[in-house]
Tab-separated table of C-alpha atoms and ligand atoms in Angstrom:
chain	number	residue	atom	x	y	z
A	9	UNK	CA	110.934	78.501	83.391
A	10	UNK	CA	111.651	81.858	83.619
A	11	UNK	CA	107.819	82.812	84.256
A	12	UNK	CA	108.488	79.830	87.124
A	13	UNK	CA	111.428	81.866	88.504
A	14	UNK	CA	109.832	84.841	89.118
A	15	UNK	CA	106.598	82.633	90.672
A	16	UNK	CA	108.595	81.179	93.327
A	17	UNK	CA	110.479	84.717	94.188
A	18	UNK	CA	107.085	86.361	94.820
A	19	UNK	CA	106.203	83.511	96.775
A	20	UNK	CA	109.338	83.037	98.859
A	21	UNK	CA	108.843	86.577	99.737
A	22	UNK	CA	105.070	86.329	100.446
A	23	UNK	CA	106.333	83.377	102.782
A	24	UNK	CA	109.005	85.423	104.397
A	25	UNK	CA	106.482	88.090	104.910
A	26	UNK	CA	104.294	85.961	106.759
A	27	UNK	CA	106.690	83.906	108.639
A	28	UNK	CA	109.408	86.416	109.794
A	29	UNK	CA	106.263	89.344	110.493
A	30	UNK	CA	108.567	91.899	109.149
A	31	UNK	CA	111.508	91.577	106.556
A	32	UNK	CA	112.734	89.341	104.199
A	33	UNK	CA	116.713	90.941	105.245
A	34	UNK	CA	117.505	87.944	108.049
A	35	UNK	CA	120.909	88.354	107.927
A	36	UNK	CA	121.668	91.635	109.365
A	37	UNK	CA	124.083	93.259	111.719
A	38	UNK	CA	124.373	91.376	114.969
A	39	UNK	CA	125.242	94.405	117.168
A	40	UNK	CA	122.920	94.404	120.032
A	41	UNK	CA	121.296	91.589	119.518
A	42	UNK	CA	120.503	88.207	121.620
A	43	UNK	CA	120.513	85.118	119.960
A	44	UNK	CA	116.481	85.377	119.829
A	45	UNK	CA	116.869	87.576	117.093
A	46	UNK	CA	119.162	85.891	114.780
A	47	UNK	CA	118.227	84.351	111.545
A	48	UNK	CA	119.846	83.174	108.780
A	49	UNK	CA	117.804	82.015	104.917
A	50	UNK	CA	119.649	80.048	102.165
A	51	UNK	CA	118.529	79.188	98.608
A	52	UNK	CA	119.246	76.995	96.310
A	53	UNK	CA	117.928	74.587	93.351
A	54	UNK	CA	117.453	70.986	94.005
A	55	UNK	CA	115.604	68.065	94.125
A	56	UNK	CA	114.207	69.911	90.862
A	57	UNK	CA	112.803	72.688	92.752
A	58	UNK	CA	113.567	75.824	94.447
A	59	UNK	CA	114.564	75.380	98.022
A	60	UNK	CA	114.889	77.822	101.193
A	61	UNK	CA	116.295	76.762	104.795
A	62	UNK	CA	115.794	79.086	107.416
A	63	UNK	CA	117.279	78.946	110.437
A	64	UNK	CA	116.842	81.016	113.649
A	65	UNK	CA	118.938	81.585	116.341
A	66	UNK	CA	122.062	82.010	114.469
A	67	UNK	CA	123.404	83.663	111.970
A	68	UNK	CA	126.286	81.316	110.919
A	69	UNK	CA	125.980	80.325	107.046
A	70	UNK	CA	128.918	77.394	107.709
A	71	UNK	CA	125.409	74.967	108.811
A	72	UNK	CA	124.255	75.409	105.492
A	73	UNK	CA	127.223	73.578	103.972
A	74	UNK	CA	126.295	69.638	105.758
A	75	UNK	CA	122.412	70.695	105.768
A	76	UNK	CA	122.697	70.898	101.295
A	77	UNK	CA	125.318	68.374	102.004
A	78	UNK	CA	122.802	65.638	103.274
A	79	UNK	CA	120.348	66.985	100.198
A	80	UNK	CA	122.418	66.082	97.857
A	81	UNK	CA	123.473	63.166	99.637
A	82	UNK	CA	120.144	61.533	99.090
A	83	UNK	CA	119.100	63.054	96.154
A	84	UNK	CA	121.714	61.360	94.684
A	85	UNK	CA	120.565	57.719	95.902
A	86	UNK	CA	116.514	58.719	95.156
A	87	UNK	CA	116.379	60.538	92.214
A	88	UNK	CA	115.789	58.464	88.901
A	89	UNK	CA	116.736	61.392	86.852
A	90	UNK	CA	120.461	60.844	88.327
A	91	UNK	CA	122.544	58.182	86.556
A	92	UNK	CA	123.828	55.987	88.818
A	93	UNK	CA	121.638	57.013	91.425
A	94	UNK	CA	120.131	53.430	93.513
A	95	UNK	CA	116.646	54.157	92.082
A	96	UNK	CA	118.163	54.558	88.502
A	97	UNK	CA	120.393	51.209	88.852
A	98	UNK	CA	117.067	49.472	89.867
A	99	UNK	CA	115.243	50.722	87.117
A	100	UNK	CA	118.290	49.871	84.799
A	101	UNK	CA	118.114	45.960	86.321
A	102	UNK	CA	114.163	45.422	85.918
A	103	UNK	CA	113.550	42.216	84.854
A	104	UNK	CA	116.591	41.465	85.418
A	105	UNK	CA	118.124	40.978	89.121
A	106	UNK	CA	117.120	42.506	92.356
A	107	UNK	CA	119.567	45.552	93.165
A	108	UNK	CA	121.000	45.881	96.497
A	109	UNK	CA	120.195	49.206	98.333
A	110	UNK	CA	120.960	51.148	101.421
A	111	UNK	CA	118.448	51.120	104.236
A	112	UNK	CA	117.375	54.872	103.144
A	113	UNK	CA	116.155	53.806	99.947
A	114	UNK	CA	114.298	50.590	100.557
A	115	UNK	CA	112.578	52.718	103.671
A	116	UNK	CA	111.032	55.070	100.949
A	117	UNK	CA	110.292	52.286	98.518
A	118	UNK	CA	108.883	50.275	101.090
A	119	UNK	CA	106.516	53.437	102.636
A	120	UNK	CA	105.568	53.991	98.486
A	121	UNK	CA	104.064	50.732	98.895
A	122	UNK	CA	102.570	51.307	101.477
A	123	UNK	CA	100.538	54.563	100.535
A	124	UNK	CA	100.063	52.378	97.411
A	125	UNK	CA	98.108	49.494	99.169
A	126	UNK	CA	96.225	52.511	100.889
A	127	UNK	CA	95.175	54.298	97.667
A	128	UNK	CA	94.087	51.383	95.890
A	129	UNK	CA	96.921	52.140	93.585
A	130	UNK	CA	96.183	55.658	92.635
A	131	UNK	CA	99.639	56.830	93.992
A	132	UNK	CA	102.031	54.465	92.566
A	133	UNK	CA	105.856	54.972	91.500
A	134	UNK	CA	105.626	52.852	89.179
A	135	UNK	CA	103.832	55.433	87.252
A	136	UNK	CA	107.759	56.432	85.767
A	137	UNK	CA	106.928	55.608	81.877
A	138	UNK	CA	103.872	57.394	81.664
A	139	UNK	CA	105.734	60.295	83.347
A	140	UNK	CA	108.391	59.984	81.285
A	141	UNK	CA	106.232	59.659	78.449
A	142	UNK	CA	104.241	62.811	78.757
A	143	UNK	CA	107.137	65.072	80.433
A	144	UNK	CA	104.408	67.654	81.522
A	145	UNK	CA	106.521	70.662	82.444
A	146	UNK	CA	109.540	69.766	80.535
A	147	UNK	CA	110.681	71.163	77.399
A	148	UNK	CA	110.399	67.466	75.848
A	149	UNK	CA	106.211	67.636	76.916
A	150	UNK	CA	103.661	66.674	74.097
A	151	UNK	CA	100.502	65.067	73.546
A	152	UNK	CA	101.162	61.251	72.906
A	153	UNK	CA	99.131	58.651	71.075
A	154	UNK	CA	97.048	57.140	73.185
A	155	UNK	CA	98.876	53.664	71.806
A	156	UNK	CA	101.488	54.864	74.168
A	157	UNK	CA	99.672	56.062	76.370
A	158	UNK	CA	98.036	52.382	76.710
A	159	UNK	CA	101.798	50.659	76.338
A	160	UNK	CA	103.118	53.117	79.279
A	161	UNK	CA	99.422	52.247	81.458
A	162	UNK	CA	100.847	48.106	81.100
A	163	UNK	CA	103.874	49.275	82.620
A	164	UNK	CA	102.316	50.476	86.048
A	165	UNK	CA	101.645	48.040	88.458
A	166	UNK	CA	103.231	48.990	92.223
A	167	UNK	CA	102.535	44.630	93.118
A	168	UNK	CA	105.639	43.848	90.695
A	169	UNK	CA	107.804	45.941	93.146
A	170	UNK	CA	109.407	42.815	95.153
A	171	UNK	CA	111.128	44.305	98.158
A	172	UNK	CA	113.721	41.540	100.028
A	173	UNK	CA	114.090	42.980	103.878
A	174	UNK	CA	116.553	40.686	104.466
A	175	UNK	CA	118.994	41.126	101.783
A	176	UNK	CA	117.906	44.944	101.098
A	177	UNK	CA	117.374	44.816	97.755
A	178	UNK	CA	114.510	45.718	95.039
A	179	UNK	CA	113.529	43.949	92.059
A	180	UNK	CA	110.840	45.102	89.163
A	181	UNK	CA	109.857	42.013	87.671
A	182	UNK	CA	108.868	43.245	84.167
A	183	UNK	CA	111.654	44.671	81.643
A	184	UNK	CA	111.117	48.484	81.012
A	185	UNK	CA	109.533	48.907	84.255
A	186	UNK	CA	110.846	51.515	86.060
A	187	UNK	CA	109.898	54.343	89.639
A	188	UNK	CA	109.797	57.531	90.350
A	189	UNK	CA	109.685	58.575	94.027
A	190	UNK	CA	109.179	62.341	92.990
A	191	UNK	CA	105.570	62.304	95.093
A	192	UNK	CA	107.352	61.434	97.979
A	193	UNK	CA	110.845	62.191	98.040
A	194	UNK	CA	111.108	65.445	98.856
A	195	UNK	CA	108.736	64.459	102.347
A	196	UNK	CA	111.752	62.144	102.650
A	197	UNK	CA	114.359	64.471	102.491
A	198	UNK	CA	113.118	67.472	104.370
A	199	UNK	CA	112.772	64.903	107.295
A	200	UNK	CA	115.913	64.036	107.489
A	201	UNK	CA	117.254	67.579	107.184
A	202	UNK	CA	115.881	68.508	109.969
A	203	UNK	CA	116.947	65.837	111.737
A	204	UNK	CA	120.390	67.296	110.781
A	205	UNK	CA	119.408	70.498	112.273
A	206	UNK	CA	119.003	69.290	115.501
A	207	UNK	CA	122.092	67.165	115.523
A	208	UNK	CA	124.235	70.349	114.689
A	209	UNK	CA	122.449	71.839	117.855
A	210	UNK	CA	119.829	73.836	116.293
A	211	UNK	CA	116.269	73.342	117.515
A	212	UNK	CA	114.246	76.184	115.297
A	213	UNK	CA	113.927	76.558	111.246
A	214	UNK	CA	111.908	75.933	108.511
A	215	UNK	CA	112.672	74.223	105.246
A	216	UNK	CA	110.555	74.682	102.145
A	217	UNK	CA	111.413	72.782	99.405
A	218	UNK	CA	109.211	73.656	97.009
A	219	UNK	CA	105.830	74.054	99.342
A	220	UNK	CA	107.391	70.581	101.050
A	221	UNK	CA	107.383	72.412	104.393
A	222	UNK	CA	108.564	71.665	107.887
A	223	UNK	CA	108.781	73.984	110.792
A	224	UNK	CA	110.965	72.836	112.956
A	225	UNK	CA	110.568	73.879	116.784
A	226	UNK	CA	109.262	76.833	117.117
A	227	UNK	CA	110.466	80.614	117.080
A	228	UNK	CA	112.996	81.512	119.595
A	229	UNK	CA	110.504	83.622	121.203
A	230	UNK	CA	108.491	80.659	122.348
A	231	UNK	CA	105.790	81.608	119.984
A	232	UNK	CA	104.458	79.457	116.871
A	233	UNK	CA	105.432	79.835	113.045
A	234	UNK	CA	102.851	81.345	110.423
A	235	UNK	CA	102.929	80.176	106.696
A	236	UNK	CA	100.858	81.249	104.107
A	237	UNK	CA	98.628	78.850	102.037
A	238	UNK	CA	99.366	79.403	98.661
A	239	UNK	CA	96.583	80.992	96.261
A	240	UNK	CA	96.676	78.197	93.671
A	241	UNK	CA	95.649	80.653	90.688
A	242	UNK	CA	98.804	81.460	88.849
A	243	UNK	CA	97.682	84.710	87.684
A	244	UNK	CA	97.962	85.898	91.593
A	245	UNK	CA	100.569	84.755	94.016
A	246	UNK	CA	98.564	85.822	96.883
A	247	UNK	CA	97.782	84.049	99.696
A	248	UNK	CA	94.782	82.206	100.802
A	249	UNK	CA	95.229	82.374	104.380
A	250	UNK	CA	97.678	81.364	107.385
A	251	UNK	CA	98.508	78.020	108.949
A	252	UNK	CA	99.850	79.178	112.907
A	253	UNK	CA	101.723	75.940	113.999
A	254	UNK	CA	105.072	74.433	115.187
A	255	UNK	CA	106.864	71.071	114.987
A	256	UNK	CA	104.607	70.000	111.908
A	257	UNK	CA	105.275	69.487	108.394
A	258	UNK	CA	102.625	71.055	105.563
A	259	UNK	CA	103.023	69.885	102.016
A	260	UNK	CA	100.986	71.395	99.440
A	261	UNK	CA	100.308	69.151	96.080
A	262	UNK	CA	98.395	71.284	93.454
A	263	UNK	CA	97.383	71.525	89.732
A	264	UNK	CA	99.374	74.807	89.277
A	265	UNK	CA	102.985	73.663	90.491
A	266	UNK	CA	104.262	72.059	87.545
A	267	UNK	CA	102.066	71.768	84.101
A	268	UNK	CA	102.620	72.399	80.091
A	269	UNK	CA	99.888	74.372	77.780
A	270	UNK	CA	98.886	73.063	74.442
A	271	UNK	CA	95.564	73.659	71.933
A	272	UNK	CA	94.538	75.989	75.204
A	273	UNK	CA	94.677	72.633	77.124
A	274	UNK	CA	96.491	72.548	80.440
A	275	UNK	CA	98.175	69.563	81.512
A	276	UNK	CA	99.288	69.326	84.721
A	277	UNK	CA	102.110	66.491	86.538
A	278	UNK	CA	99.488	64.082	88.788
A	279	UNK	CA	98.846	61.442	86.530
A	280	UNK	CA	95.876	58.537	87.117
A	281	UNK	CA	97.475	55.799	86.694
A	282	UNK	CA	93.796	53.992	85.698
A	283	UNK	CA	93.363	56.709	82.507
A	284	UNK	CA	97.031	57.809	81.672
A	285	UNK	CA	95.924	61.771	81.837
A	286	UNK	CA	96.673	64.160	84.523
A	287	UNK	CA	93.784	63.838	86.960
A	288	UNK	CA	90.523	65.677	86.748
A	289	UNK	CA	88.755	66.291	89.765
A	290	UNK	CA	87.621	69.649	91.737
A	291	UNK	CA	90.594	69.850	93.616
A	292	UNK	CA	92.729	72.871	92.684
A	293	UNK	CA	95.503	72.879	95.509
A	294	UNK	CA	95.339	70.621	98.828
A	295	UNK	CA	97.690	71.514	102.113
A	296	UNK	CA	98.333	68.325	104.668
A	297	UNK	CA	99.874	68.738	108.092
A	298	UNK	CA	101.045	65.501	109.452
A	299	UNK	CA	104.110	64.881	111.880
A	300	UNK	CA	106.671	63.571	108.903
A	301	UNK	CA	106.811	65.312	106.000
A	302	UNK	CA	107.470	61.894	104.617
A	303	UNK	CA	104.058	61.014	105.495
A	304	UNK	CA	102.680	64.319	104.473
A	305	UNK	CA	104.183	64.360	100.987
A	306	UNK	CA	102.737	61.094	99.668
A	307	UNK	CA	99.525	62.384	101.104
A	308	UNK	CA	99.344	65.155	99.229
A	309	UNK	CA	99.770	63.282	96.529
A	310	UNK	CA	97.374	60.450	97.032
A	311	UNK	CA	94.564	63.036	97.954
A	312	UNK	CA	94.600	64.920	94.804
A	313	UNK	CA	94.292	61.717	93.054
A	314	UNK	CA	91.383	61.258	95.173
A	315	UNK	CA	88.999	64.193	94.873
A	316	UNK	CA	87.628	66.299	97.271
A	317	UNK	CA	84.799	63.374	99.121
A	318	UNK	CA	87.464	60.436	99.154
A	319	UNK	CA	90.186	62.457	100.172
A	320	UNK	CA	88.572	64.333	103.103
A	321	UNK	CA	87.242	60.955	103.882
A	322	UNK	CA	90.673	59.323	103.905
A	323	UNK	CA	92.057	62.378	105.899
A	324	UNK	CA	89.773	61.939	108.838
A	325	UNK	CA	90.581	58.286	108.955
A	326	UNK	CA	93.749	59.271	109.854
A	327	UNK	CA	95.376	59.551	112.645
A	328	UNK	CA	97.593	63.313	113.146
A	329	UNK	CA	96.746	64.098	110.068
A	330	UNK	CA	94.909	67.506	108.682
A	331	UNK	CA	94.283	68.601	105.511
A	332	UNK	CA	93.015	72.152	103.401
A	333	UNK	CA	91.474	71.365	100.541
A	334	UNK	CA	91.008	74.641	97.847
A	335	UNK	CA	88.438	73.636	94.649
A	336	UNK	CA	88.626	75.410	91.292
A	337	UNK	CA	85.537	77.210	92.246
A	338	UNK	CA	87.360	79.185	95.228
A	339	UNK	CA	85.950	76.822	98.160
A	340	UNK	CA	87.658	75.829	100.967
A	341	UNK	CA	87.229	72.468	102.795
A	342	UNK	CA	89.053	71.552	106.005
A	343	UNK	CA	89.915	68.907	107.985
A	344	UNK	CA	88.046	68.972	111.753
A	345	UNK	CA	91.351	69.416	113.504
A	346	UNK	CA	92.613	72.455	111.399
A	347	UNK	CA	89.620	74.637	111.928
A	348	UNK	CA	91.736	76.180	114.657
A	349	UNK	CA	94.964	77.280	113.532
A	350	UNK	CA	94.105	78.281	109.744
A	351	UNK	CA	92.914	81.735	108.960
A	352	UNK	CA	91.418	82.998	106.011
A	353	UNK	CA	92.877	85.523	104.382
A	354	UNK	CA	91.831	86.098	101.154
A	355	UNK	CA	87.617	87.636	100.770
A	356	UNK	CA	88.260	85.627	96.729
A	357	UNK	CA	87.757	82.372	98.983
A	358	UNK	CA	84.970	80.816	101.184
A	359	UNK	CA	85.387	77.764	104.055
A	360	UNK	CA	82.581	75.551	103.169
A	361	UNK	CA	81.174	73.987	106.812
L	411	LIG	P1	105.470	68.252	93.617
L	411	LIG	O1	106.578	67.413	93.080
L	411	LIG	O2	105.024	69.333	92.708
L	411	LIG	O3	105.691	68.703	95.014
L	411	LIG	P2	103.902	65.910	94.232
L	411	LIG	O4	104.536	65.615	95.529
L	411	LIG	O5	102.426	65.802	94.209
L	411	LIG	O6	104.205	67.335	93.687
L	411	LIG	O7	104.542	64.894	93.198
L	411	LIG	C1	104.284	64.947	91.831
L	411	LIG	C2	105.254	64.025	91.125
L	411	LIG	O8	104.960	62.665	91.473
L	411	LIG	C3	105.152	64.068	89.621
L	411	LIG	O9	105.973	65.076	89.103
L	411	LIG	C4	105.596	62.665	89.230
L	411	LIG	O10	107.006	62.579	89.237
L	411	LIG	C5	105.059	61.814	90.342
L	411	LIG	N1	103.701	61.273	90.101
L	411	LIG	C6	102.774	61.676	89.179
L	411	LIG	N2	101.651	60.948	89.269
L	411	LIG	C7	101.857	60.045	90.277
L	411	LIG	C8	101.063	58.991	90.838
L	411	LIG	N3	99.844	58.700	90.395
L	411	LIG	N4	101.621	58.261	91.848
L	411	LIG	C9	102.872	58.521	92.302
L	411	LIG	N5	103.662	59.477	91.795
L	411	LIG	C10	103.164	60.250	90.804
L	412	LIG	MG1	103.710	64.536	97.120
């Protein structure tokens, strides 16, 4: 954890680097200055990750109290981890009765299904026992029997979601079922944050939550953000290069962001739901820019599961969608409509054509 820690502080400076151009100080004296100048970051630990809002154009720290506000407002509803939560009470009812939800919920359950149906069931929240069941990244991890691995593997099966639009309510048909909307969540949530922004009158920030980004606007100056692409080998915490964009969302999925060691083995958190291990492909790290994070999020997702000539393949079918794709041998693959606005940074990497 505490190796984690110190990860995410190199990298939230890297990222402040790159994105403010000069310091990581934002909240400095205001004494000649115009309201183009004024910036103010917050951290904080959520959604079990580490979280920074930035937001430019003021300097008032009172915004940050009804921005965490609405975090915790739906973290509280989404997260399974939460007892009590609306996920939890559904996964406490399955095969049982259908739980009524609020609108939020089913809209994230519903879009789960969605990118399930679109994945051919590779990204599916169902997936909750075998997550449970490995813990990968958790001080509870270890190396089950495959027996359980195989009783976890009958549990996953996104069709036995039954969503009722009418009465808003979710039922999992089989007992022990239960979801985890941690691939998509976060998407969720940093969308509707900034939809908070703008309603308390701010038009220009950018929230990571845990490389779940969205720039918001753009900078006061009228020019565009720049955020640094991750170098996915933990023994680094360079970058790879620089996204130059406004008014998108990037979310990076990757091997390296949450894993547990054993016998020399690393094991990271994307399961397959179609082996029951963490999936094994050449993708190290892969970056999608869509409109909603939402969208963006369970992308990421989905497209690790996929591999590098599925998921590029799936990409381009898309509509606003872009995607950087980093392989464990250092090569980087982009989407057509990227080619533009990211710049390599790193000479430890090569764009593949
Ligand atoms: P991160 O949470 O690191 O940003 P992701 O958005 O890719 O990364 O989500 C990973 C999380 O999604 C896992 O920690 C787990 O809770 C869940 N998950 C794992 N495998 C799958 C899968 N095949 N389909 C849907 N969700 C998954
Ligand atoms: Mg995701």
């Amino acid at each position: 954890m505490k190796k984690n820690i110190l990860k995410y502080v190199i990298f939230v400076i890297m990222l402040s680097i790159v994105v403010s151009g000069c310091s990581v100080k934002v909240n400095e004296s205001t004494e000649n200055k115009t309201d183009q100048d004024l910036k103010i970051s917050k951290n904080s630990f959520s959604l079990n990750t580490f979280n920074t809002i930035t937001l430019y154009g003021t300097d008032d720290d009172s915004y940050f109290e009804s921005i965490y506000g609405e975090v915790t407002r739906l973290e509280n509803k989404l997260s399974v981890h939460i007892s009590g939560s609306e996920v939890a009470m559904i996964c406490d009812n399955a095969g049982l009765r259908p739980v009524k939800v609020s609108q939020e919920t089913f809209e994230v359950i519903e879009k789960s299904i969605e990118y399930a149906v679109l994945s051919e069931g590779l990204f599916d929240i169902t997936i909750e026992p075998l997550v449970s069941l490995w813990s990968i990244g958790t001080d509870n991890f270890r190396l089950p029997e495959q027996s359980e691995i195989n009783d976890a593997m009958e549990l996953i099966d996104f069709k036995k979601i039954v969503l009722d639009d009418e009465n808003s309510t979710v039922y999992l048909t089989e007992k022990n079922m239960s979801i985890d909307l941690g691939a998509i969540a976060k998407g969720y949530i940093a969308d509707k944050v900034a939809k908070k922004i703008i309603e308390l009158g701010l038009d220009s920030a950018i929230i990571n939550f845990g490389g779940n980004v969205v720039l918001l606007g753009e900078k006061p100056d009228g020019s565009a953000f720049q955020v640094g692409i991750q170098e996915p080998d933990e023994t680094r915490g360079g970058i790879v290069g620089t996204v130059t964009a406004r008014n998108i969302s990037l979310v990076t999925s990757g091997d390296y962001e949450r894993y547990s060691v054993q016998d020399n083995t690393r094991y990271h958190h994307i399961l397959d739901p179609f082996t029951g291990y963490p999936t094994d492909n050449n993708i190290k790290a892969v970056s999608i820019i869509a409109n909603q994070s939402f969208d963006a999020d369970a992308l990421s997702t989905t497209v690790l599961l996929q591999g590098l000539e599925k998921g590029l393949a799936m990409i381009e079918s898309l509509e606003g969608v872009e995607a950087i794709f980093i392989t464990k041998e250092h090569e980087i693959y982009l989407s057509e409509g990227i080619k533009d606005i990211f710049k390599l940074t790193s000479g430890e990497y090569i764009i593949m054509e």
